[in-house]
Amino acid sequence: MSEGHRVIPILASSFERRKAARPDPSASLRGQSLGPVQDKLGRPITDLRISVIDQCNLRCGYCMPKEVFTKDYQFLPREALLSFEEIEQLVKAFIPLGIRKLRITGGEPLLRKSVEDLIARLAQLKTPQNLPLEVALTTNGLLLEQKASALKAAGLQRVTVSLDALDTHLFRELAGVDTGEPKQVLAGIAAARALGLETKVNMVVQKGVNDHQVLPMAKAFRDMGDTLRFIEFMDVGNANQWRLDQVVSAGEILHRLESEFEFEPVDRAKKHDVAERFIYKDRPVEFGVIASITRPFCSDCSRARISSEGLLYTCLFANNGTDLRAVLRSSSSQDELSAIVRGIWGLREDRYSELRQSSADRLDRQPAKVEMSYIGG
């Protein structure tokens, strides 16, 4: 790949395909009623994940490998990103359809200038029942210590931090950087916790890479009182060169944990939560496993994703999106925008992980898919 070449995160040529995917607002509104919507498999839309930037200060191999995302890589220009006003308008269009939870993602969302101003806007929005939306953010944590106070003051409720190792050398190797330390991330988590933010930590586990960190990570966050979630290495996008033999299954992770700790399962807080929950028997601390590979949960998936330039994706493993930025920047009304989203979700029948599990062929012939760094996982 040539220096500076931009990876196209969806199939075919990006610009022409996105133009073709731009819907006609007036056509979408005809015959549509607003209100909660379900897809073809009866799944509602309750969670909206919004990427605010496609850049990151790390180069984790499973998300933004440094061999692809070089120093000359062409990220999106500033004018291509949705403005905070446009994001707020978009969220308002999703609310009547059933959205109750928002998650701000990236890239690394804390690299987006004044992201706390966006949080403040979104924290003021209400559901049709006049209840506040749940507003969360996912980050690699390196900037969290300095940003936590502003985020809390703006109305952020929850923060999820990605951390795959406690060992400094391994941390840098996994993150594809020469600087940075786990203690910076841990300081950010501590700052968020001290401010009253609900904190969770995500660890992507890869066989032969960082699976020896499962027990040290479990012990550390058990002692700190934070929920740690172990995530099976997933085939999101194509840049990470995913292989099935790199996956440490949820079953194997639980088996390892059983060698050190006593714990028991806990019911999911919400039907559409993706993590299987467990609690240690000797203290009120939870951990979880997210098993998209070995225990797919497509049947309960209620998440929609918006890229930083305004494309709507109905699946983490999608190969194309619908351009909502063009609608936002036209003269379309909020009702028209809601109707467009309703129409897209109503046709949704994504179940990639279930199909992957049932067809060995899919493991050998990976289709082109949107990259994780583009829609925030």
mmCIF file of C-alpha atoms in Angstrom, residues 38 82 126 172 183 199 265 325:
data_model
loop_
_atom_site.group_PDB
_atom_site.id
_atom_site.type_symbol
_atom_site.label_atom_id
_atom_site.label_comp_id
_atom_site.label_asym_id
_atom_site.label_seq_id
_atom_site.Cartn_x
_atom_site.Cartn_y
_atom_site.Cartn_z
ATOM 1 C CA GLN A 38 -38.473 -2.568 14.702
ATOM 2 C CA LEU A 82 -20.451 16.198 11.398
ATOM 3 C CA LYS A 126 -35.239 13.996 26.550
ATOM 4 C CA ARG A 172 3.166 -0.128 23.820
ATOM 5 C CA LYS A 183 -0.498 4.036 34.535
ATOM 6 C CA THR A 199 -16.474 3.182 34.802
ATOM 7 C CA PRO A 265 -23.569 -15.338 36.755
ATOM 8 C CA ARG A 325 -24.963 13.974 6.290
#
